[in-house]
Each structure stands twice: as C-alpha cells, then as structure tokens.
Coordinates of C-alpha atoms (C1' of nucleotides) in Angstrom, one line a residue:
Chain F
M172 CA 67.4 72.7 77.8
Y173 CA 68.3 76.3 76.9
S174 CA 70.1 76.8 80.1
P175 CA 73.3 78.7 80.6
D176 CA 76.3 76.4 80.3
E177 CA 78.2 78.0 83.2
D178 CA 81.2 78.1 80.8
G179 CA 81.5 74.4 80.6
V180 CA 81.9 74.9 76.9
F181 CA 84.7 77.4 77.7
E182 CA 86.5 74.8 79.8
Q183 CA 86.1 72.2 77.1
L184 CA 87.5 74.6 74.5
K185 CA 90.6 75.1 76.7
S186 CA 91.0 71.3 76.7
V187 CA 90.7 71.2 73.0
I188 CA 93.3 73.9 72.7
L189 CA 95.7 72.1 75.0
A190 CA 95.2 68.9 73.1
A191 CA 95.6 70.4 69.7
E192 CA 98.4 68.9 67.6
T193 CA 101.0 70.7 65.6
D194 CA 100.2 71.2 62.0
A195 CA 102.4 70.0 59.1
R196 CA 103.5 73.6 58.7
G197 CA 104.2 74.0 62.3
R198 CA 100.9 75.7 63.1
V199 CA 98.7 74.5 65.9
R200 CA 95.3 74.4 64.3
L201 CA 91.9 73.8 65.9
P202 CA 89.1 71.9 64.2
P203 CA 86.6 74.0 62.2
E204 CA 83.8 75.7 64.2
R205 CA 81.1 73.5 62.8
T206 CA 83.0 70.4 63.9
L207 CA 83.7 71.8 67.3
A208 CA 80.0 72.6 67.7
E209 CA 79.1 69.0 66.9
Q210 CA 81.8 67.5 69.1
L211 CA 80.8 69.7 72.1
G212 CA 77.1 69.1 71.4
V213 CA 76.4 72.8 71.2
Q214 CA 75.5 75.3 68.5
R215 CA 78.1 76.9 66.4
S216 CA 77.1 80.4 67.6
T217 CA 77.8 79.3 71.1
V218 CA 81.2 78.1 70.1
R219 CA 81.9 81.3 68.3
E220 CA 81.1 83.4 71.3
R221 CA 83.7 81.6 73.4
L222 CA 86.3 81.6 70.7
A223 CA 85.8 85.4 70.4
S224 CA 86.9 85.8 74.0
L225 CA 89.9 83.7 73.5
E226 CA 90.8 85.7 70.3
N227 CA 90.5 89.0 72.1
I228 CA 92.7 87.8 74.8
G229 CA 95.2 86.8 72.2
V230 CA 95.3 83.1 72.8
I231 CA 94.0 82.1 69.4
R232 CA 93.9 83.7 65.9
R233 CA 91.1 83.2 63.5
T234 CA 91.4 83.7 59.7
R235 CA 88.4 83.5 57.5
G236 CA 88.7 80.7 54.9
S237 CA 91.7 79.3 56.7
G238 CA 91.0 78.2 60.2
T239 CA 91.5 78.9 63.9
Y240 CA 95.1 78.7 65.2
V241 CA 96.6 78.7 68.7
Q242 CA 98.8 81.8 69.0
M243 CA 101.5 83.1 71.3
P244 CA 100.1 85.2 74.0
N245 CA 100.7 88.9 73.3
P246 CA 100.9 91.9 75.5
G247 CA 97.8 93.3 73.7
F248 CA 95.4 91.9 76.3
V249 CA 97.2 93.8 79.1
Q250 CA 97.0 96.9 77.0
L251 CA 93.3 96.5 76.2
Y252 CA 92.5 95.7 79.8
F253 CA 94.4 98.5 81.4
D254 CA 93.4 100.9 78.7
L255 CA 89.8 100.3 79.6
A256 CA 90.6 100.4 83.3
V257 CA 92.2 103.8 82.9
K258 CA 89.5 105.2 80.8
L259 CA 86.9 104.0 83.2
G260 CA 88.8 105.6 86.0
Y261 CA 89.4 102.5 88.0
V262 CA 93.1 103.0 87.9
S263 CA 94.9 106.3 87.3
V264 CA 97.8 107.0 85.0
D265 CA 99.9 107.8 88.1
E266 CA 99.2 104.4 89.6
M267 CA 100.2 102.7 86.4
E268 CA 103.4 104.7 86.4
R269 CA 104.2 103.7 89.9
A270 CA 103.6 100.0 89.1
R271 CA 105.8 100.4 86.0
E272 CA 108.6 102.0 88.0
M273 CA 108.5 99.1 90.5
L274 CA 109.0 96.6 87.7
E275 CA 111.7 98.7 86.1
R276 CA 113.7 98.8 89.3
E277 CA 113.7 95.0 89.5
I278 CA 114.3 94.7 85.8
A279 CA 117.4 96.8 86.2
R280 CA 118.6 94.6 89.0
I281 CA 118.0 91.3 87.1
A282 CA 119.5 92.7 84.0
A283 CA 122.6 93.7 85.8
S284 CA 123.0 90.2 87.4
H285 CA 123.1 88.3 84.1
A286 CA 123.8 90.6 81.2
T287 CA 125.8 89.5 78.2
D288 CA 128.4 91.7 76.6
D289 CA 126.1 92.0 73.6
D290 CA 123.4 93.4 75.9
V291 CA 125.8 96.0 77.3
A292 CA 126.9 97.0 73.8
E293 CA 123.4 97.4 72.6
L294 CA 122.4 99.5 75.6
A295 CA 125.5 101.7 75.0
R296 CA 124.5 102.0 71.3
L297 CA 121.0 103.0 72.1
Y298 CA 122.3 105.7 74.4
E299 CA 124.5 107.1 71.7
V300 CA 121.5 107.2 69.3
M301 CA 119.6 109.0 72.1
V302 CA 122.2 111.6 72.5
H303 CA 122.8 112.3 68.9
A304 CA 119.2 112.2 67.9
R305 CA 118.3 115.2 65.7
T306 CA 114.6 115.1 66.3
I307 CA 112.6 114.7 69.5
E308 CA 110.8 111.6 68.2
E309 CA 114.1 110.0 67.3
G310 CA 115.4 110.4 70.9
L311 CA 112.2 109.2 72.4
E312 CA 112.1 106.1 70.2
A313 CA 115.7 105.2 71.3
D314 CA 114.7 105.8 74.9
Y315 CA 111.7 103.5 74.5
E316 CA 113.9 100.8 73.0
F317 CA 116.5 101.2 75.7
H318 CA 113.9 100.3 78.4
Q319 CA 112.5 97.5 76.2
R320 CA 115.9 96.0 75.8
L321 CA 116.4 96.0 79.6
A322 CA 113.2 94.1 80.0
Y323 CA 114.3 91.5 77.4
M324 CA 117.5 91.0 79.3
T325 CA 115.5 89.4 82.1
R326 CA 114.8 86.6 79.7
N327 CA 111.4 86.2 81.4
P328 CA 108.4 86.3 79.1
V329 CA 106.1 87.1 82.0
V330 CA 108.0 90.2 82.9
I331 CA 108.3 91.2 79.2
L332 CA 104.5 90.7 78.9
L333 CA 103.7 92.9 81.9
I334 CA 106.2 95.7 81.1
E335 CA 105.2 95.9 77.5
G336 CA 101.5 96.0 78.4
L337 CA 102.0 98.7 80.9
S338 CA 104.3 100.7 78.7
S339 CA 102.0 100.6 75.7
V340 CA 99.2 102.0 77.7
L341 CA 101.4 104.7 79.2
R342 CA 103.2 105.5 75.9
E343 CA 100.7 108.1 74.8
V344 CA 100.8 110.0 78.0
L345 CA 104.5 109.6 78.5
Y346 CA 105.2 110.7 75.0
R347 CA 103.4 114.0 75.5
R348 CA 105.1 114.5 78.8
R349 CA 108.5 113.8 77.5
V350 CA 108.2 116.0 74.6
L351 CA 107.4 118.8 77.0
V352 CA 110.4 117.9 79.1
R353 CA 112.7 118.0 76.2
R354 CA 111.5 121.4 75.1
V355 CA 112.7 122.9 78.3
P356 CA 116.2 124.2 77.9
A357 CA 118.6 121.4 78.8
G358 CA 115.7 119.1 79.5
A359 CA 116.8 116.4 77.2
E360 CA 120.4 116.6 78.5
R361 CA 119.4 116.2 82.1
T362 CA 117.1 113.3 81.4
N363 CA 119.6 111.6 79.1
A364 CA 122.3 112.1 81.6
T365 CA 120.8 109.5 83.8
H366 CA 121.2 106.7 81.3
P367 CA 125.0 106.3 81.4
A368 CA 124.8 105.4 85.1
I369 CA 122.4 102.6 84.2
V370 CA 124.6 101.3 81.5
E371 CA 127.7 101.4 83.6
A372 CA 126.1 99.7 86.5
I373 CA 125.0 96.9 84.3
R374 CA 128.4 96.7 82.6
A375 CA 129.9 96.3 86.1
R376 CA 127.2 93.6 86.9
D377 CA 126.3 95.6 89.9
P378 CA 122.5 95.0 90.7
E379 CA 122.4 97.5 93.6
A380 CA 123.9 100.3 91.5
A381 CA 121.6 99.5 88.6
M382 CA 118.6 99.9 90.9
A383 CA 120.0 103.1 92.3
A384 CA 120.6 104.4 88.8
M385 CA 117.1 103.6 87.7
D386 CA 115.8 105.4 90.8
E387 CA 117.7 108.5 89.9
H388 CA 116.5 108.2 86.3
F389 CA 112.8 108.3 87.4
R390 CA 113.6 111.0 90.0
V391 CA 115.1 113.4 87.5
W392 CA 112.4 112.7 85.0
E393 CA 109.6 113.3 87.4
E394 CA 111.3 116.4 88.7
Q395 CA 111.3 117.7 85.1
A396 CA 107.7 116.7 84.6
S397 CA 106.5 118.4 87.8
S398 CA 108.3 121.6 86.9
I399 CA 106.6 121.5 83.5
A400 CA 103.3 120.7 85.2
S401 CA 103.5 123.9 87.2
S402 CA 103.3 126.0 84.0
R403 CA 99.8 126.8 82.9
D404 CA 99.5 125.6 79.3
S405 CA 100.6 122.0 79.9
A406 CA 98.9 121.3 83.2
S407 CA 96.0 119.6 81.5
L408 CA 98.3 117.0 80.0
L409 CA 99.1 115.7 83.4
E410 CA 95.5 115.2 84.5
T411 CA 94.4 111.8 85.5
P412 CA 90.8 110.6 84.9
P413 CA 88.5 110.8 87.9
R414 CA 87.9 107.6 89.8
N415 CA 84.6 105.9 89.5
Q416 CA 82.2 104.9 92.2
D417 CA 82.8 102.2 94.8
S418 CA 86.1 100.3 94.6
P419 CA 86.7 97.5 97.1
Chain N
M137 CA 77.4 93.8 53.4
Y138 CA 78.6 90.7 55.3
S139 CA 82.1 91.9 55.6
P140 CA 84.2 91.8 58.8
D141 CA 83.8 94.8 60.9
E142 CA 87.5 95.2 61.8
D143 CA 86.2 95.5 65.4
G144 CA 84.7 98.9 64.7
V145 CA 81.7 97.5 66.7
F146 CA 84.1 96.7 69.5
E147 CA 85.5 100.3 69.6
Q148 CA 81.9 101.7 69.6
L149 CA 81.0 99.4 72.5
K150 CA 84.0 100.8 74.4
S151 CA 82.7 104.3 73.8
V152 CA 79.2 103.2 75.0
I153 CA 80.7 101.8 78.2
L154 CA 82.7 105.0 78.8
A155 CA 79.6 107.1 78.2
A156 CA 77.3 105.0 80.4
E157 CA 75.6 106.9 83.1
T158 CA 75.3 105.7 86.7
D159 CA 72.0 104.0 87.6
A160 CA 69.7 105.2 90.3
R161 CA 71.0 102.4 92.4
G162 CA 74.5 103.3 91.7
R163 CA 75.0 100.7 89.0
V164 CA 76.5 101.6 85.6
R165 CA 74.1 99.8 83.3
L166 CA 74.3 99.4 79.5
P167 CA 71.3 99.5 77.2
P168 CA 69.8 96.1 76.3
E169 CA 71.5 94.1 73.7
R170 CA 68.6 94.5 71.3
T171 CA 68.8 98.3 71.6
L172 CA 72.6 98.3 71.2
A173 CA 72.3 96.3 68.1
E174 CA 69.9 98.8 66.6
Q175 CA 72.0 101.8 67.6
L176 CA 75.2 100.3 66.2
G177 CA 73.3 99.2 63.1
V178 CA 74.5 95.6 63.5
Q179 CA 72.9 92.3 64.5
R180 CA 72.4 91.3 68.0
S181 CA 74.6 88.2 67.6
T182 CA 77.4 90.5 66.6
V183 CA 76.9 92.7 69.7
R184 CA 76.8 89.6 71.9
E185 CA 80.1 88.3 70.5
R186 CA 81.9 91.5 71.4
L187 CA 80.2 91.7 74.8
A188 CA 81.3 88.2 75.5
S189 CA 84.9 89.3 75.1
L190 CA 84.4 92.2 77.5
E191 CA 82.7 90.0 80.0
N192 CA 85.5 87.4 80.0
I193 CA 88.0 90.2 80.5
G194 CA 86.0 91.3 83.5
V195 CA 85.0 94.7 82.3
I196 CA 81.3 94.0 82.2
R197 CA 78.9 91.7 84.0
R198 CA 75.8 90.3 82.3
T199 CA 72.8 88.9 84.2
R200 CA 70.0 87.2 82.5
G201 CA 66.8 89.1 83.1
S202 CA 68.5 92.0 84.6
G203 CA 70.9 93.6 82.2
T204 CA 74.6 94.4 81.4
Y205 CA 76.6 96.3 83.9
V206 CA 80.0 97.9 83.9
Q207 CA 82.1 96.2 86.5
M208 CA 85.3 96.7 88.4
P209 CA 88.2 95.1 86.6
N210 CA 89.1 91.9 88.5
P211 CA 92.2 89.8 88.4
G212 CA 90.4 86.9 86.8
F213 CA 91.5 87.8 83.4
V214 CA 95.2 87.7 84.3
Q215 CA 94.5 84.3 85.9
L216 CA 92.8 83.0 82.8
Y217 CA 95.4 84.4 80.5
F218 CA 98.4 83.1 82.4
D219 CA 96.7 79.9 83.2
L220 CA 96.4 79.2 79.5
A221 CA 99.9 80.5 78.8
V222 CA 101.3 78.1 81.4
K223 CA 99.4 75.1 80.1
L224 CA 100.3 75.9 76.5
G225 CA 103.9 76.0 77.6
Y226 CA 104.6 79.6 76.5
V227 CA 105.6 80.5 80.0
S228 CA 106.8 78.2 82.7
V229 CA 105.8 78.1 86.3
D230 CA 109.3 79.0 87.3
E231 CA 109.2 82.2 85.2
M232 CA 106.0 83.2 86.8
E233 CA 107.5 82.7 90.2
R234 CA 110.4 84.8 89.3
A235 CA 108.1 87.6 88.1
R236 CA 106.1 87.3 91.3
E237 CA 109.2 87.5 93.5
M238 CA 110.3 90.7 91.7
L239 CA 106.9 92.2 92.4
E240 CA 107.0 91.0 96.0
R241 CA 110.3 92.6 96.6
E242 CA 109.1 96.0 95.5
I243 CA 105.8 95.5 97.4
A244 CA 107.8 94.9 100.6
R245 CA 109.7 98.1 99.9
I246 CA 106.7 100.3 99.2
A247 CA 104.7 98.7 102.1
A248 CA 107.6 99.6 104.5
S249 CA 107.7 103.2 103.3
H250 CA 104.1 104.0 104.1
A251 CA 102.6 101.4 106.4
T252 CA 100.0 102.4 109.0
D253 CA 100.0 101.0 112.5
D254 CA 96.9 99.0 111.6
D255 CA 98.8 97.4 108.7
V256 CA 101.7 96.3 111.0
A257 CA 99.2 95.0 113.6
E258 CA 97.4 93.0 111.0
L259 CA 100.6 91.5 109.6
A260 CA 101.7 90.5 113.2
R261 CA 98.3 88.9 113.8
L262 CA 98.5 86.9 110.6
Y263 CA 101.9 85.7 111.6
E264 CA 100.5 84.5 114.9
V265 CA 97.7 82.7 113.1
M266 CA 100.4 81.1 111.0
V267 CA 102.5 79.9 113.9
H268 CA 99.6 78.6 115.9
A269 CA 97.8 76.9 113.0
R270 CA 96.7 73.4 113.8
T271 CA 96.3 72.2 110.3
I272 CA 98.6 72.7 107.2
E273 CA 95.8 74.3 105.3
E274 CA 95.2 76.9 108.1
G275 CA 98.8 77.9 108.0
L276 CA 98.9 78.2 104.3
E277 CA 95.8 80.3 104.2
A278 CA 97.3 82.7 106.7
D279 CA 100.5 82.8 104.7
Y280 CA 98.5 83.7 101.6
E281 CA 96.7 86.4 103.4
F282 CA 99.9 87.8 104.8
H283 CA 101.3 88.4 101.3
Q284 CA 98.0 89.7 100.0
R285 CA 97.9 92.2 102.8
L286 CA 101.3 93.4 101.8
A287 CA 100.1 94.0 98.3
Y288 CA 97.2 96.0 99.6
M289 CA 99.5 98.2 101.6
T290 CA 100.8 99.6 98.3
R291 CA 97.4 101.2 97.8
N292 CA 98.0 100.6 94.1
P293 CA 95.2 98.8 92.3
V294 CA 97.5 98.0 89.4
V295 CA 100.0 96.2 91.6
I296 CA 97.2 94.4 93.5
L297 CA 95.7 93.3 90.2
L298 CA 99.0 91.9 88.9
I299 CA 100.1 90.2 92.1
E300 CA 96.6 88.6 92.6
G301 CA 96.6 87.4 89.0
L302 CA 100.0 85.9 89.3
S303 CA 99.3 84.4 92.7
S304 CA 96.0 82.8 91.8
V305 CA 97.7 81.0 88.9
L306 CA 100.6 79.9 91.0
R307 CA 98.4 79.0 94.0
E308 CA 97.7 75.4 93.0
V309 CA 101.4 74.7 92.3
L310 CA 102.6 76.6 95.4
Y311 CA 100.1 74.9 97.5
R312 CA 101.3 71.4 96.7
R313 CA 104.9 72.5 97.1
R314 CA 104.3 74.2 100.4
V315 CA 102.4 71.2 101.8
L316 CA 105.4 69.1 101.0
V317 CA 107.8 71.6 102.6
R318 CA 105.8 71.6 105.8
R319 CA 105.8 67.9 105.9
V320 CA 109.5 67.9 106.2
P321 CA 110.5 67.9 109.9
A322 CA 110.9 71.6 111.0
G323 CA 109.8 72.6 107.5
A324 CA 107.1 74.9 108.6
E325 CA 109.2 76.4 111.3
R326 CA 112.0 77.3 109.0
T327 CA 109.7 78.9 106.5
N328 CA 107.6 80.7 109.1
A329 CA 110.8 81.9 110.7
T330 CA 111.4 84.3 107.9
H331 CA 108.1 86.2 108.4
P332 CA 109.0 88.1 111.6
A333 CA 111.9 89.8 109.9
I334 CA 109.5 91.1 107.3
V335 CA 107.1 92.4 109.9
E336 CA 109.9 94.0 111.9
A337 CA 111.4 95.7 108.9
I338 CA 108.0 97.2 108.0
R339 CA 107.3 98.2 111.6
A340 CA 110.6 100.0 111.5
R341 CA 109.6 101.6 108.2
D342 CA 112.9 100.3 106.7
P343 CA 112.4 99.6 103.0
E344 CA 115.9 98.2 102.5
A345 CA 115.4 95.7 105.3
A346 CA 112.0 94.8 104.1
M347 CA 113.4 93.8 100.7
A348 CA 116.2 91.9 102.3
A349 CA 113.8 90.1 104.5
M350 CA 111.7 89.2 101.5
D351 CA 114.7 87.9 99.7
E352 CA 115.6 85.7 102.6
H353 CA 112.0 84.5 102.7
F354 CA 112.1 83.3 99.1
R355 CA 115.6 81.9 99.5
V356 CA 114.7 79.7 102.5
W357 CA 111.5 78.6 100.8
E358 CA 113.2 77.7 97.6
E359 CA 115.9 75.9 99.5
Q360 CA 113.2 73.8 101.1
A361 CA 111.5 73.2 97.8
S362 CA 114.6 72.0 96.1
S363 CA 115.5 69.7 98.9
I364 CA 112.0 68.2 98.5
A365 CA 112.4 68.1 94.8
S366 CA 115.4 65.8 95.1
S367 CA 113.3 63.1 96.7
R368 CA 111.7 60.7 94.3
D369 CA 108.0 60.7 94.9
S370 CA 107.5 64.4 94.7
A371 CA 109.7 65.3 91.7
S372 CA 106.8 65.2 89.3
L373 CA 105.1 68.0 91.2
L374 CA 107.8 70.4 90.3
E375 CA 107.8 69.7 86.6
T376 CA 107.0 72.5 84.3
P377 CA 105.2 72.0 81.0
P378 CA 107.3 71.8 77.9
R379 CA 107.7 74.9 75.8
N380 CA 106.0 75.0 72.5
Q381 CA 107.2 75.7 69.1
D382 CA 108.5 79.0 67.9
S383 CA 108.3 81.9 70.3
P384 CA 109.3 85.4 69.0
Chain O
dG41 C1' 47.4 98.9 105.4
dG42 C1' 51.0 95.6 104.7
dA43 C1' 53.1 91.4 103.4
dA44 C1' 53.1 87.5 100.4
dA45 C1' 51.9 85.3 96.2
dT46 C1' 51.0 85.9 91.1
dC47 C1' 51.5 87.4 86.7
dA48 C1' 53.4 89.8 82.6
dA49 C1' 57.2 92.4 80.6
dT50 C1' 62.0 92.8 80.1
dT51 C1' 66.4 90.9 79.1
dG52 C1' 70.3 87.9 78.5
dG53 C1' 71.4 82.8 76.6
dT54 C1' 70.8 79.5 73.0
dC55 C1' 69.3 77.5 68.8
dG56 C1' 68.8 76.7 63.8
dC57 C1' 69.7 77.9 59.3
dA58 C1' 70.8 80.9 55.5
dC59 C1' 74.1 83.5 53.2
dC60 C1' 78.5 86.3 52.5
dA61 C1' 83.6 86.8 51.9
dA62 C1' 88.2 85.3 52.3
dT63 C1' 91.2 81.5 51.9
dA64 C1' 92.8 76.9 50.4
dT65 C1' 92.5 73.1 47.3
dT66 C1' 91.8 70.9 43.1
dA67 C1' 91.1 70.8 38.3
dT68 C1' 92.1 72.7 33.9
dA69 C1' 94.4 74.8 30.1
dC70 C1' 98.6 76.0 28.0
Chain W
dG132 C1' 105.8 72.6 35.0
dT133 C1' 103.3 76.7 35.5
dA134 C1' 99.6 79.7 35.5
dT135 C1' 94.7 80.3 35.6
dA136 C1' 90.1 79.1 36.8
dA137 C1' 86.6 76.5 39.2
dT138 C1' 85.3 74.3 43.5
dA139 C1' 85.3 73.4 48.4
dT140 C1' 86.3 74.8 53.0
dT141 C1' 86.0 78.0 56.7
dG142 C1' 85.3 82.0 59.5
dG143 C1' 81.8 86.3 59.8
dT144 C1' 77.2 88.0 59.8
dG145 C1' 72.2 88.2 59.4
dC146 C1' 67.6 86.8 60.9
dG147 C1' 64.1 85.1 63.7
dA148 C1' 62.5 82.0 67.0
dC149 C1' 62.3 80.2 71.7
dC150 C1' 64.2 79.4 76.6
dA151 C1' 65.3 81.0 81.3
dA152 C1' 66.1 84.3 84.9
dT153 C1' 65.1 88.7 86.7
dT154 C1' 62.3 92.6 87.6
dG155 C1' 58.4 95.3 88.7
dA156 C1' 53.6 95.9 88.9
dT157 C1' 49.3 93.6 90.2
dT158 C1' 46.6 90.9 92.9
dT159 C1' 45.5 88.3 96.8
dC160 C1' 45.3 87.3 101.5
dC161 C1' 45.7 88.3 106.3

DNA sequence: GGAAATCAATTGGTCGCACCAATATTATAC
DNA sequence: GTATAATATTGGTGCGACCAATTGATTTCC
C-alpha cells in the first residue's frame, strides 16, 4: 500500500457531500471525520487533508466540537484565487479591471431588461446617498453598493459570484484610485454625473442605453484616473505587479 | 498550545510563495515540507493541510520525490467549484449558461476590436473543419475550439480563466445537448450557419456586429435545444438539479 | 570517454495514535 | 422548569514512523 490515491478519496468525498441528508435543524451535516475515515477505508489525516481543500474553497464549513457542514458557495474562493494570481503576477490589476468592465456592461444590459420598480427606486436612492455624502468613504460605499445592486438584479448567482469575487480583489486598488479622483476639484461630481444615465436607462428598460451609460461611466472614471496618474506623487498607486516567467 | 491557528500558517505560506525565488531551471520551488514546518514553527501535518488547499486551487504543484513548485493558475479550480455548486443545486446549469453567454457576447466584441489577421484566418479554418466534419464529435470539437480561440483573442488571462472554467463544467451537458441538436435533420446546418456571421463581423472589426452575431448564434442554438427538449426521450437531459435549502 | 545501470539521499504521501480545545448532550441540583 | 456542572462528541494539532517516487551521484560496462 502507501500509494497516492489519485484523489479517489476526493471524489468519494464529493459523493458523500452530494448524498448528505438535511439535518433536523435544516443543516446539511457530514459524518464525523473518524467515521468517514473508516467508511472510505483511509486514515483520518487523509480525510482531513481533502476536507481542508473543500473548506478553503468554501464548499464546507467545519466547527470544532460540532461537525462538518455543507455550505453555500461564497465568493471568497474567487477572491483568494485571484488575489494570489495578482500577487504572483500572473494577472495584472488592469486585466482584472477589463474583465470586470466586460461583466458590468452585460450586467447593466440584463438589469435593464428585467428590473422591478423596487430595483429602480433602490438605485435612485443609492445615487442620492452618493451625491449627498459628506465624507469620501460614504460616497465610495454607496457607489460600491450601487454596482452590487446592479449585479443582484440579474438574479444569477453565478454572475453575482464572479462580480463579487473580482470586485473584492479590486476593491483595495479601486478605493485608493477613487479617493484620488475625488480629491481633484469636481472629481466626484464628474464621476457621479455618469450614474443618473444608468438609472434612467434602467428605468426606461432600455438595455442598449444601459450599456452605453455604463461605457460612459467607465470612460469618465478612467479619464480621471489617468489624469491623476500623470501627477508624480500618485503614480505608484497605479502600478501593476510584474508578470512572472512563462505563461502559456 | 493546540489551538486553532486562524490560518496564520496559511497567510505565512502565501508570503513564502510570493517570496520564492526562481530555480536554476526556471522553476519556482518551495522549501521542503519538513523545512517549512520548522521555519513556521508548526508541525508538518499542519503545513501539508494548507498546501493541499493551495494545490487544489491550482496555485502550487507537488511532486513526490521532487518538491513543491509554484504553478500557473489553471481553470481547474473554477471547474471543481462550479461543478460542486451545480451538483449541490446552488446554481443551475441554466444560470451558468446565461453567465457564459454574457461573457461570450463581450468576448466577441473585444475580439472584433483587436483581432489580428491570423486570428481571423484561424477562425475561418475552424469553421471549415466544422462544416466538413465527418463525425458529430469532430464537429463539436471544432466548435469548442472556435469559441476558445475567441476567448484567447481578448488576450486577457482573467477572461480566459473564467470562460474556460464555465465551459469545462458545461461541456458535458452541452455535449449531450448538441449531439441531440445535430441529430435533428438540418440541425447541424442551422447551428453552423451562425458561425460565418461571427467570423465576418470580426474580419470587418465590427464589435457591434460581432455581438449581434453571437446573440443570433445562441438564439438559434437554444431554439434547437428547446425543440429537442419537447420530445419525450430527451427531456431528462435538460433537467437541472433541484435547488437546496436556504440561499442568502 | 561516454552511455547505461545502480545505489543512496531527498521529498512528498500515508499511517497510527495521542492529546488539546471547542461544542453539544446529558445529568444533577435547586 | 431552569440553571449549573459533568460527560461525551468532534474538529485541530502534534509526533514519529514508514512507503513510494524522484533526483543526483556513483559505478559499471562497452
């Protein structure tokens, strides 16, 4: 024996997860590790190694003294993954932004095609909060929620997962950039000024106009960012990590 | 002692990975597990558990007898993640398809805006392969490569990562559906007929036309799929797993 | 001298068991 | 019936051993 299992254990664990019954309290609980080890004919440490992977991906949640439970997938894994990818230089911040913009365009389109009145009202409210914000952070938070709300309007968990994962990684970078933008005279006004067009396009249920408004939104914002970047003291904030060796 | 580390070890391992130097043979190699355990002041089994997570995510690659190496992120993690999410019923196949279509639309747009002559030639070649395919599998393979090539034309690793992850999960389902579509008289012809428009739009560097062509592509395909779905013997293939309990 | 076979060191993979710490359950006291 | 305490369950870590694959140096052979 003592040969690598080729992740047969991993596959079996997936089956166990899929076959797991719902608890009396509505929780989907897995058998104890010691039981799983016996059932799969493997050592407990081996089971634990596989479970650790599933936990880091967000598929299960383990609580000492309680048990192992199947969990809703969360955007954390996308964050962790891209966070490492960015830091390792395999992808640049700029490339992540481009991917995010592509998704946002489509989100705007879908959101416009089946928005409820409540959705429109909430977007309008968030815009008001944004405009009347007294601190920079307050305005940025409303801006973030504005885009998040748009994603939720697609009613598609996959889209929400992806956009939240991308946004969370970019949030740090975007935050610093936006703070700089807003410090420029009339910076906040110009960036905020692109939001009403988005809201109106969605209120009119006009997908094409929504995409166009989103395009304009990013265009203005990047214009501001690049004008900021040309100044000396903030150039470093826009740097992207160097790419690593060979990439296929 | 013996208290949960709150993943401090995990964070430290990420730092080690980021600080890892390039090998003489160009490989980025991590210290042996036994050394890492000593450096981090923790047991080897603990180090292994964290490394297992990173390996399943695709950040590192471990080879027995050789060592642990930092690896290019691969789409496998997205596949594993969404595969489980689909099987657990947190997301449906239909929702994944919608997300993929959204990305494909934008991919077509970006591809059209900066395509090289080689790109266009390759797309045209793949279409020819598709048309003259003698077996169903041959045609499907060319179709798959066609869409993959489009994704690569964005030159954005994030987009490629996402679309490959989504496609790999959907591939099984899509394969069965497409096989059915092509078995309908003139099924393959009608679906294939939407490809030239995509190629031509890209050859003309017309982003709007490319998106419209992609829309038409999916529209025809789904029309075929739904007509197939209405027949008795294949209805089960289009089923989506039931959604689970509470989802936030 | 060079290529192939051999051997020992290195390194990741698993095992087995012990113990710690947090939670859940049961028993007990009031 | 409720609150407290004791007990059992369960995940988290430690420790040391051995297995299996790779690597690199050594030897052997031509």
